[in-house]
PDB file of C-alpha atoms in Angstrom:
ATOM      1  CA  MET J   1     -11.750  78.730 -35.259  1.00  0.00           C
ATOM      2  CA  VAL J   2      -7.622  78.010 -35.863  1.00  0.00           C
ATOM      3  CA  TYR J   3      -6.233  77.415 -33.057  1.00  0.00           C
ATOM      4  CA  LYS J   4      -2.588  78.223 -32.972  1.00  0.00           C
ATOM      5  CA  LEU J   5      -0.290  75.348 -31.093  1.00  0.00           C
ATOM      6  CA  ASP J   6       3.798  75.190 -30.864  1.00  0.00           C
ATOM      7  CA  MET J   7       4.259  71.593 -31.770  1.00  0.00           C
ATOM      8  CA  HIS J   8       7.539  72.074 -30.119  1.00  0.00           C
ATOM      9  CA  VAL J   9       8.697  73.333 -26.042  1.00  0.00           C
ATOM     10  CA  HIS J  10      10.193  72.290 -23.712  1.00  0.00           C
ATOM     11  CA  SER J  11      10.007  73.064 -20.112  1.00  0.00           C
ATOM     12  CA  ARG J  12      12.918  72.425 -16.814  1.00  0.00           C
ATOM     13  CA  TYR J  13      11.838  68.559 -16.435  1.00  0.00           C
ATOM     14  CA  SER J  14      14.229  68.267 -19.213  1.00  0.00           C
ATOM     15  CA  ASP J  15      16.495  71.017 -20.822  1.00  0.00           C
ATOM     16  CA  GLY J  16      14.294  73.855 -20.302  1.00  0.00           C
ATOM     17  CA  THR J  17      13.808  77.046 -18.143  1.00  0.00           C
ATOM     18  CA  ASN J  18      10.484  77.233 -16.773  1.00  0.00           C
ATOM     19  CA  SER J  19       8.400  74.546 -14.995  1.00  0.00           C
ATOM     20  CA  VAL J  20       4.964  73.445 -16.990  1.00  0.00           C
ATOM     21  CA  LYS J  21       2.751  75.340 -15.555  1.00  0.00           C
ATOM     22  CA  GLU J  22       4.472  78.785 -16.388  1.00  0.00           C
ATOM     23  CA  LEU J  23       4.758  77.767 -20.266  1.00  0.00           C
ATOM     24  CA  ILE J  24       0.545  76.850 -20.168  1.00  0.00           C
ATOM     25  CA  ARG J  25       0.388  80.551 -18.214  1.00  0.00           C
ATOM     26  CA  ALA J  26       2.560  81.798 -21.191  1.00  0.00           C
ATOM     27  CA  THR J  27       0.006  80.760 -23.887  1.00  0.00           C
ATOM     28  CA  LYS J  28      -2.242  83.636 -24.869  1.00  0.00           C
ATOM     29  CA  HIS J  29       0.266  86.478 -24.002  1.00  0.00           C
ATOM     30  CA  GLN J  30       2.601  84.099 -26.875  1.00  0.00           C
ATOM     31  CA  GLY J  31      -0.585  84.523 -28.952  1.00  0.00           C
ATOM     32  CA  ILE J  32      -1.023  80.632 -28.330  1.00  0.00           C
ATOM     33  CA  ASP J  33      -3.695  78.468 -27.902  1.00  0.00           C
ATOM     34  CA  GLY J  34      -1.330  75.453 -26.646  1.00  0.00           C
ATOM     35  CA  PHE J  35       1.727  73.629 -27.306  1.00  0.00           C
ATOM     36  CA  ALA J  36       2.580  70.165 -27.692  1.00  0.00           C
ATOM     37  CA  LEU J  37       5.452  69.398 -24.792  1.00  0.00           C
ATOM     38  CA  THR J  38       7.826  67.690 -26.179  1.00  0.00           C
ATOM     39  CA  ASP J  39      10.605  67.101 -23.269  1.00  0.00           C
ATOM     40  CA  HIS J  40      13.968  65.084 -23.744  1.00  0.00           C
ATOM     41  CA  ASP J  41      13.520  61.735 -23.192  1.00  0.00           C
ATOM     42  CA  THR J  42      10.765  61.697 -19.885  1.00  0.00           C
ATOM     43  CA  LEU J  43       7.092  62.486 -19.951  1.00  0.00           C
ATOM     44  CA  LYS J  44       7.029  63.544 -16.089  1.00  0.00           C
ATOM     45  CA  GLY J  45       5.883  67.452 -16.302  1.00  0.00           C
ATOM     46  CA  LEU J  46       2.265  65.673 -18.506  1.00  0.00           C
ATOM     47  CA  ALA J  47       1.646  65.494 -14.430  1.00  0.00           C
ATOM     48  CA  HIS J  48       1.395  69.350 -14.149  1.00  0.00           C
ATOM     49  CA  VAL J  49      -0.896  69.598 -16.589  1.00  0.00           C
ATOM     50  CA  LYS J  50      -4.038  69.828 -15.117  1.00  0.00           C
ATOM     51  CA  ASN J  51      -7.793  72.076 -15.685  1.00  0.00           C
ATOM     52  CA  THR J  52      -6.352  74.050 -18.108  1.00  0.00           C
ATOM     53  CA  ARG J  53      -8.220  75.887 -20.634  1.00  0.00           C
ATOM     54  CA  ALA J  54      -4.679  75.846 -23.181  1.00  0.00           C
ATOM     55  CA  LEU J  55      -4.512  72.994 -24.824  1.00  0.00           C
ATOM     56  CA  VAL J  56      -1.246  70.706 -24.355  1.00  0.00           C
ATOM     57  CA  ILE J  57      -0.450  67.655 -25.839  1.00  0.00           C
ATOM     58  CA  PRO J  58       1.412  64.890 -24.420  1.00  0.00           C
ATOM     59  CA  GLY J  59       4.367  63.938 -26.422  1.00  0.00           C
ATOM     60  CA  CYS J  60       7.973  63.878 -26.170  1.00  0.00           C
ATOM     61  CA  GLU J  61      11.265  63.957 -27.978  1.00  0.00           C
ATOM     62  CA  ILE J  62      13.512  61.005 -27.846  1.00  0.00           C
ATOM     63  CA  SER J  63      16.963  60.864 -28.225  1.00  0.00           C
ATOM     64  CA  THR J  64      17.851  57.838 -30.759  1.00  0.00           C
ATOM     65  CA  GLN J  65      21.116  57.082 -32.623  1.00  0.00           C
ATOM     66  CA  GLY J  66      19.934  58.479 -34.935  1.00  0.00           C
ATOM     67  CA  GLY J  67      19.004  61.900 -34.544  1.00  0.00           C
ATOM     68  CA  HIS J  68      15.578  63.595 -32.406  1.00  0.00           C
ATOM     69  CA  VAL J  69      11.789  62.163 -32.993  1.00  0.00           C
ATOM     70  CA  LEU J  70       9.588  64.239 -31.578  1.00  0.00           C
ATOM     71  CA  ALA J  71       6.185  61.955 -30.655  1.00  0.00           C
ATOM     72  CA  TYR J  72       2.538  62.840 -30.188  1.00  0.00           C
ATOM     73  CA  GLY J  73       0.329  61.614 -28.527  1.00  0.00           C
ATOM     74  CA  ILE J  74       2.810  59.360 -26.621  1.00  0.00           C
ATOM     75  CA  GLN J  75       1.426  57.734 -23.211  1.00  0.00           C
ATOM     76  CA  GLU J  76       4.744  55.850 -21.916  1.00  0.00           C
ATOM     77  CA  CYS J  77       8.516  56.766 -22.183  1.00  0.00           C
ATOM     78  CA  VAL J  78      10.993  55.343 -25.318  1.00  0.00           C
ATOM     79  CA  PRO J  79      13.875  54.704 -23.788  1.00  0.00           C
ATOM     80  CA  LYS J  80      17.105  57.051 -25.644  1.00  0.00           C
ATOM     81  CA  ASP J  81      19.410  55.886 -27.373  1.00  0.00           C
ATOM     82  CA  LEU J  82      17.389  53.077 -29.196  1.00  0.00           C
ATOM     83  CA  PRO J  83      18.072  52.326 -33.344  1.00  0.00           C
ATOM     84  CA  VAL J  84      15.977  55.030 -35.157  1.00  0.00           C
ATOM     85  CA  GLU J  85      13.861  51.853 -36.160  1.00  0.00           C
ATOM     86  CA  GLU J  86      13.519  50.293 -33.593  1.00  0.00           C
ATOM     87  CA  ALA J  87      12.018  53.995 -31.442  1.00  0.00           C
ATOM     88  CA  LEU J  88       9.580  53.918 -33.689  1.00  0.00           C
ATOM     89  CA  GLU J  89       8.010  50.962 -33.157  1.00  0.00           C
ATOM     90  CA  ARG J  90       7.620  51.450 -29.763  1.00  0.00           C
ATOM     91  CA  VAL J  91       6.298  54.883 -30.704  1.00  0.00           C
ATOM     92  CA  HIS J  92       3.245  53.787 -33.422  1.00  0.00           C
ATOM     93  CA  GLU J  93       2.761  50.675 -30.829  1.00  0.00           C
ATOM     94  CA  GLN J  94       1.357  53.318 -28.639  1.00  0.00           C
ATOM     95  CA  GLY J  95      -0.972  55.004 -31.969  1.00  0.00           C
ATOM     96  CA  ALA J  96       1.965  57.256 -31.238  1.00  0.00           C
ATOM     97  CA  LEU J  97       2.412  60.214 -34.737  1.00  0.00           C
ATOM     98  CA  ALA J  98       6.604  59.717 -35.013  1.00  0.00           C
ATOM     99  CA  VAL J  99       7.514  63.486 -36.178  1.00  0.00           C
ATOM    100  CA  CYS J 100      11.933  63.877 -37.209  1.00  0.00           C
ATOM    101  CA  ALA J 101      13.059  66.745 -35.606  1.00  0.00           C
ATOM    102  CA  HIS J 102      14.897  69.125 -37.253  1.00  0.00           C
ATOM    103  CA  PRO J 103      16.030  66.910 -40.202  1.00  0.00           C
ATOM    104  CA  PHE J 104      18.751  68.904 -41.521  1.00  0.00           C
ATOM    105  CA  ASP J 105      19.892  71.409 -38.648  1.00  0.00           C
ATOM    106  CA  PHE J 106      24.345  71.894 -38.323  1.00  0.00           C
ATOM    107  CA  LEU J 107      23.720  72.012 -34.712  1.00  0.00           C
ATOM    108  CA  PHE J 108      21.021  69.551 -33.104  1.00  0.00           C
ATOM    109  CA  LYS J 109      20.755  66.332 -34.613  1.00  0.00           C
ATOM    110  CA  GLY J 110      18.402  65.095 -36.493  1.00  0.00           C
ATOM    111  CA  VAL J 111      17.257  62.077 -39.222  1.00  0.00           C
ATOM    112  CA  SER J 112      18.369  63.345 -42.720  1.00  0.00           C
ATOM    113  CA  ASN J 113      16.951  60.891 -44.295  1.00  0.00           C
ATOM    114  CA  PHE J 114      13.911  59.629 -42.383  1.00  0.00           C
ATOM    115  CA  LYS J 115      12.497  58.961 -45.879  1.00  0.00           C
ATOM    116  CA  ALA J 116      14.435  55.117 -44.565  1.00  0.00           C
ATOM    117  CA  TYR J 117      11.902  54.831 -41.509  1.00  0.00           C
ATOM    118  CA  ALA J 118       9.121  55.262 -40.903  1.00  0.00           C
ATOM    119  CA  PHE J 119       7.859  58.102 -40.171  1.00  0.00           C
ATOM    120  CA  ASP J 120       4.890  59.971 -40.374  1.00  0.00           C
ATOM    121  CA  GLY J 121       5.713  63.491 -40.264  1.00  0.00           C
ATOM    122  CA  VAL J 122       8.798  66.567 -40.649  1.00  0.00           C
ATOM    123  CA  GLU J 123       9.383  69.289 -38.153  1.00  0.00           C
ATOM    124  CA  VAL J 124       9.417  71.076 -41.753  1.00  0.00           C
ATOM    125  CA  LEU J 125      10.168  74.414 -39.517  1.00  0.00           C
ATOM    126  CA  ASN J 126      11.706  74.958 -36.435  1.00  0.00           C
ATOM    127  CA  ALA J 127      11.989  78.636 -35.346  1.00  0.00           C
ATOM    128  CA  LEU J 128      15.602  77.662 -33.424  1.00  0.00           C
ATOM    129  CA  ASN J 129      17.173  76.838 -36.780  1.00  0.00           C
ATOM    130  CA  LEU J 130      20.350  79.538 -37.887  1.00  0.00           C
ATOM    131  CA  ASP J 131      19.781  79.765 -41.924  1.00  0.00           C
ATOM    132  CA  SER J 132      16.414  79.386 -43.823  1.00  0.00           C
ATOM    133  CA  TYR J 133      18.443  75.771 -45.314  1.00  0.00           C
ATOM    134  CA  SER J 134      17.693  74.115 -43.343  1.00  0.00           C
ATOM    135  CA  ASN J 135      13.763  74.978 -42.929  1.00  0.00           C
ATOM    136  CA  THR J 136      13.529  74.622 -46.599  1.00  0.00           C
ATOM    137  CA  ARG J 137      15.072  71.834 -47.406  1.00  0.00           C
ATOM    138  CA  ALA J 138      13.034  69.983 -44.639  1.00  0.00           C
ATOM    139  CA  GLN J 139      10.129  71.476 -46.193  1.00  0.00           C
ATOM    140  CA  LYS J 140      10.747  70.051 -49.899  1.00  0.00           C
ATOM    141  CA  ARG J 141      11.975  66.423 -48.664  1.00  0.00           C
ATOM    142  CA  ALA J 142       8.962  66.002 -46.956  1.00  0.00           C
ATOM    143  CA  HIS J 143       6.576  65.038 -49.881  1.00  0.00           C
ATOM    144  CA  ASN J 144       3.225  63.290 -48.575  1.00  0.00           C
ATOM    145  CA  MET J 145       3.949  63.536 -44.951  1.00  0.00           C
ATOM    146  CA  ILE J 146       2.439  65.627 -42.321  1.00  0.00           C
ATOM    147  CA  HIS J 147       4.474  68.729 -42.348  1.00  0.00           C
ATOM    148  CA  THR J 148       4.583  70.811 -38.136  1.00  0.00           C
ATOM    149  CA  GLY J 149       6.582  73.708 -37.412  1.00  0.00           C
ATOM    150  CA  GLY J 150       7.064  74.506 -34.236  1.00  0.00           C
ATOM    151  CA  SER J 151       9.663  77.142 -32.028  1.00  0.00           C
ATOM    152  CA  ASP J 152      11.953  74.675 -30.046  1.00  0.00           C
ATOM    153  CA  ALA J 153      11.209  76.542 -26.958  1.00  0.00           C
ATOM    154  CA  HIS J 154      13.584  76.419 -24.479  1.00  0.00           C
ATOM    155  CA  LEU J 155      12.168  79.614 -22.670  1.00  0.00           C
ATOM    156  CA  TYR J 156       8.700  80.480 -23.057  1.00  0.00           C
ATOM    157  CA  GLN J 157       9.620  83.873 -24.561  1.00  0.00           C
ATOM    158  CA  SER J 158      10.750  81.821 -27.500  1.00  0.00           C
ATOM    159  CA  MET J 159       7.197  80.195 -27.346  1.00  0.00           C
ATOM    160  CA  GLY J 160       4.854  80.646 -30.838  1.00  0.00           C
ATOM    161  CA  PHE J 161       7.436  82.036 -33.043  1.00  0.00           C
ATOM    162  CA  ALA J 162       6.789  78.891 -35.379  1.00  0.00           C
ATOM    163  CA  TYR J 163       3.339  77.029 -34.980  1.00  0.00           C
ATOM    164  CA  THR J 164       0.988  74.572 -36.536  1.00  0.00           C
ATOM    165  CA  LEU J 165      -2.701  75.734 -36.879  1.00  0.00           C
ATOM    166  CA  PHE J 166      -6.026  73.390 -36.764  1.00  0.00           C
ATOM    167  CA  GLU J 167      -9.630  73.758 -36.806  1.00  0.00           C
ATOM    168  CA  SER J 168     -12.274  73.250 -34.299  1.00  0.00           C
ATOM    169  CA  LEU J 169     -10.315  71.546 -32.045  1.00  0.00           C
ATOM    170  CA  ASP J 170     -11.817  69.981 -28.326  1.00  0.00           C
ATOM    171  CA  SER J 171      -9.097  67.780 -27.346  1.00  0.00           C
ATOM    172  CA  VAL J 172      -6.171  66.046 -28.049  1.00  0.00           C
ATOM    173  CA  ASP J 173      -7.753  63.579 -30.472  1.00  0.00           C
ATOM    174  CA  ASP J 174      -8.349  66.309 -32.432  1.00  0.00           C
ATOM    175  CA  VAL J 175      -5.353  67.204 -33.344  1.00  0.00           C
ATOM    176  CA  LEU J 176      -4.227  63.744 -33.776  1.00  0.00           C
ATOM    177  CA  VAL J 177      -6.159  63.240 -36.200  1.00  0.00           C
ATOM    178  CA  GLN J 178      -6.147  65.993 -38.378  1.00  0.00           C
ATOM    179  CA  LEU J 179      -2.243  65.701 -38.242  1.00  0.00           C
ATOM    180  CA  LYS J 180      -2.942  62.119 -39.946  1.00  0.00           C
ATOM    181  CA  LYS J 181      -5.202  63.463 -42.251  1.00  0.00           C
ATOM    182  CA  LYS J 182      -2.424  66.173 -43.569  1.00  0.00           C
ATOM    183  CA  GLN J 183      -5.128  68.974 -42.541  1.00  0.00           C
ATOM    184  CA  ASN J 184      -3.142  70.851 -40.338  1.00  0.00           C
ATOM    185  CA  ARG J 185      -0.782  73.928 -41.961  1.00  0.00           C
ATOM    186  CA  VAL J 186       2.269  75.570 -40.958  1.00  0.00           C
ATOM    187  CA  GLY J 187       3.055  79.408 -39.909  1.00  0.00           C
ATOM    188  CA  GLY J 188       6.038  81.477 -38.083  1.00  0.00           C
ATOM    189  CA  ARG J 189       9.678  82.357 -39.268  1.00  0.00           C
ATOM    190  CA  VAL J 190      13.045  81.580 -37.317  1.00  0.00           C
ATOM    191  CA  LEU J 191      14.472  83.484 -34.396  1.00  0.00           C
ATOM    192  CA  ARG J 192      16.569  86.727 -35.201  1.00  0.00           C
ATOM    193  CA  ALA J 193      19.817  86.713 -33.625  1.00  0.00           C
ATOM    194  CA  LYS J 194      18.618  90.069 -32.084  1.00  0.00           C
ATOM    195  CA  GLU J 195      15.419  88.491 -30.645  1.00  0.00           C
ATOM    196  CA  TYR J 196      17.459  86.063 -29.017  1.00  0.00           C
ATOM    197  CA  ILE J 197      19.387  88.325 -27.627  1.00  0.00           C
ATOM    198  CA  ALA J 198      17.270  90.755 -26.406  1.00  0.00           C
ATOM    199  CA  LEU J 199      15.279  87.554 -24.637  1.00  0.00           C
ATOM    200  CA  SER J 200      18.401  87.143 -23.108  1.00  0.00           C
ATOM    201  CA  LYS J 201      18.754  90.229 -22.118  1.00  0.00           C
ATOM    202  CA  GLN J 202      15.270  89.802 -20.406  1.00  0.00           C
ATOM    203  CA  ILE J 203      15.819  87.921 -17.953  1.00  0.00           C
ATOM    204  CA  GLN J 204      19.501  88.067 -17.382  1.00  0.00           C
ATOM    205  CA  SER J 205      21.176  87.988 -14.651  1.00  0.00           C
ATOM    206  CA  SER J 206      17.411  87.133 -12.513  1.00  0.00           C
ATOM    207  CA  ASN J 207      18.352  83.300 -13.022  1.00  0.00           C
ATOM    208  CA  ASP J 208      21.208  81.679 -13.848  1.00  0.00           C
ATOM    209  CA  ARG J 209      20.184  78.708 -14.480  1.00  0.00           C
ATOM    210  CA  ILE J 210      18.498  80.885 -17.297  1.00  0.00           C
ATOM    211  CA  LYS J 211      21.434  81.936 -18.462  1.00  0.00           C
ATOM    212  CA  HIS J 212      23.830  78.505 -18.505  1.00  0.00           C
ATOM    213  CA  CYS J 213      20.791  76.714 -20.491  1.00  0.00           C
ATOM    214  CA  VAL J 214      20.847  79.388 -23.477  1.00  0.00           C
ATOM    215  CA  LEU J 215      24.304  79.467 -23.689  1.00  0.00           C
ATOM    216  CA  THR J 216      24.738  75.368 -23.436  1.00  0.00           C
ATOM    217  CA  ARG J 217      22.049  75.283 -25.354  1.00  0.00           C
ATOM    218  CA  LEU J 218      22.358  77.234 -27.954  1.00  0.00           C
ATOM    219  CA  ALA J 219      24.795  79.370 -28.505  1.00  0.00           C
ATOM    220  CA  GLN J 220      28.012  77.778 -27.479  1.00  0.00           C
ATOM    221  CA  PRO J 221      27.589  74.959 -29.856  1.00  0.00           C
ATOM    222  CA  ILE J 222      27.456  77.026 -33.111  1.00  0.00           C
ATOM    223  CA  ILE J 223      30.731  78.606 -31.547  1.00  0.00           C
ATOM    224  CA  ASN J 224      32.600  75.188 -30.782  1.00  0.00           C
ATOM    225  CA  THR J 225      31.053  73.780 -34.072  1.00  0.00           C
ATOM    226  CA  LEU J 226      32.196  77.013 -36.315  1.00  0.00           C
ATOM    227  CA  PRO J 227      35.160  75.738 -37.602  1.00  0.00           C
ATOM    228  CA  LEU J 228      33.508  72.198 -38.595  1.00  0.00           C
ATOM    229  CA  GLN J 229      30.650  73.733 -39.471  1.00  0.00           C
ATOM    230  CA  ALA J 230      31.910  76.595 -41.718  1.00  0.00           C
ATOM    231  CA  GLY J 231      32.441  75.053 -45.412  1.00  0.00           C
ATOM    232  CA  VAL J 232      29.155  74.031 -44.857  1.00  0.00           C
ATOM    233  CA  LEU J 233      27.185  77.218 -43.644  1.00  0.00           C
ATOM    234  CA  ILE J 234      29.533  79.375 -46.317  1.00  0.00           C
ATOM    235  CA  ALA J 235      28.142  76.659 -49.358  1.00  0.00           C
ATOM    236  CA  ARG J 236      24.449  77.552 -47.944  1.00  0.00           C
ATOM    237  CA  GLY J 237      25.602  80.886 -48.561  1.00  0.00           C
ATOM    238  CA  VAL J 238      27.589  83.571 -46.767  1.00  0.00           C
ATOM    239  CA  ILE J 239      24.944  85.693 -45.546  1.00  0.00           C
ATOM    240  CA  PRO J 240      23.697  82.547 -43.464  1.00  0.00           C
ATOM    241  CA  PHE J 241      27.208  82.080 -42.254  1.00  0.00           C
ATOM    242  CA  ILE J 242      27.849  85.238 -40.834  1.00  0.00           C
ATOM    243  CA  ARG J 243      24.357  85.942 -39.748  1.00  0.00           C
ATOM    244  CA  ALA J 244      25.445  82.539 -37.561  1.00  0.00           C
ATOM    245  CA  THR J 245      29.344  83.268 -36.694  1.00  0.00           C
ATOM    246  CA  SER J 246      28.191  86.766 -35.137  1.00  0.00           C
ATOM    247  CA  TYR J 247      25.502  85.882 -33.558  1.00  0.00           C
ATOM    248  CA  ALA J 248      26.853  83.348 -31.823  1.00  0.00           C
ATOM    249  CA  ARG J 249      29.787  85.531 -30.594  1.00  0.00           C
ATOM    250  CA  GLU J 250      27.498  88.117 -29.596  1.00  0.00           C
ATOM    251  CA  LEU J 251      25.518  86.098 -27.359  1.00  0.00           C
ATOM    252  CA  VAL J 252      27.991  84.124 -25.191  1.00  0.00           C
ATOM    253  CA  SER J 253      29.600  87.442 -25.081  1.00  0.00           C
ATOM    254  CA  TYR J 254      26.650  88.609 -23.331  1.00  0.00           C
ATOM    255  CA  LEU J 255      25.969  85.458 -21.267  1.00  0.00           C
ATOM    256  CA  ARG J 256      29.733  84.857 -20.421  1.00  0.00           C
ATOM    257  CA  ALA J 257      29.259  88.653 -18.579  1.00  0.00           C
TER     258      ALA J 257
END
């Protein structure tokens, strides 16, 4: 049996919008068998993972001085704002895996020079990357490293767009073993602009916290960085630049309404 796990999911314990229980309940509907709970710089949400059929991997997205690090199998929280090398050492001391999150995302900080550090793997497919170039570049650079895919979900409705496939899982340890042996596969795709807007409209004014999260986490940073990033995006291709610009402005307009 093939198991589909979303290896990058946030709850309301950081900047997500849903409780851990809501995320667990949504797994079947979203077409996944489980997920890695990777809140920013906290493990508080793991206390709510009990007696569930969904497989929940203990994880964390650590904010280092050089960018974001996904830690899988972690037991103790690593302090934020450490140098990358020190954060990786603390992850490895726990027997956990350190994966470079969205290394080439132009919005949210990744460690683009991940080859210079002792990363075990790289997130080669992040569903929130607005242009395919970021993921493609990560895939090409991550030779002989663990590959993972995740949706970077901050709403339960966006879980499962990007995922990691495993064979015959019975426990969290099986996930870590298969990752270490590079026996996993990555699948899925990025969210399209219309899909994210549709998700936002489904939950519109019923929860102001959700609107605030989507606005501050995704759309507004795009608007704020457009002047700076325009050259980079155009260099990658005119279509990605136009898509990112129109997407962000439409989403911000909706969320501010």
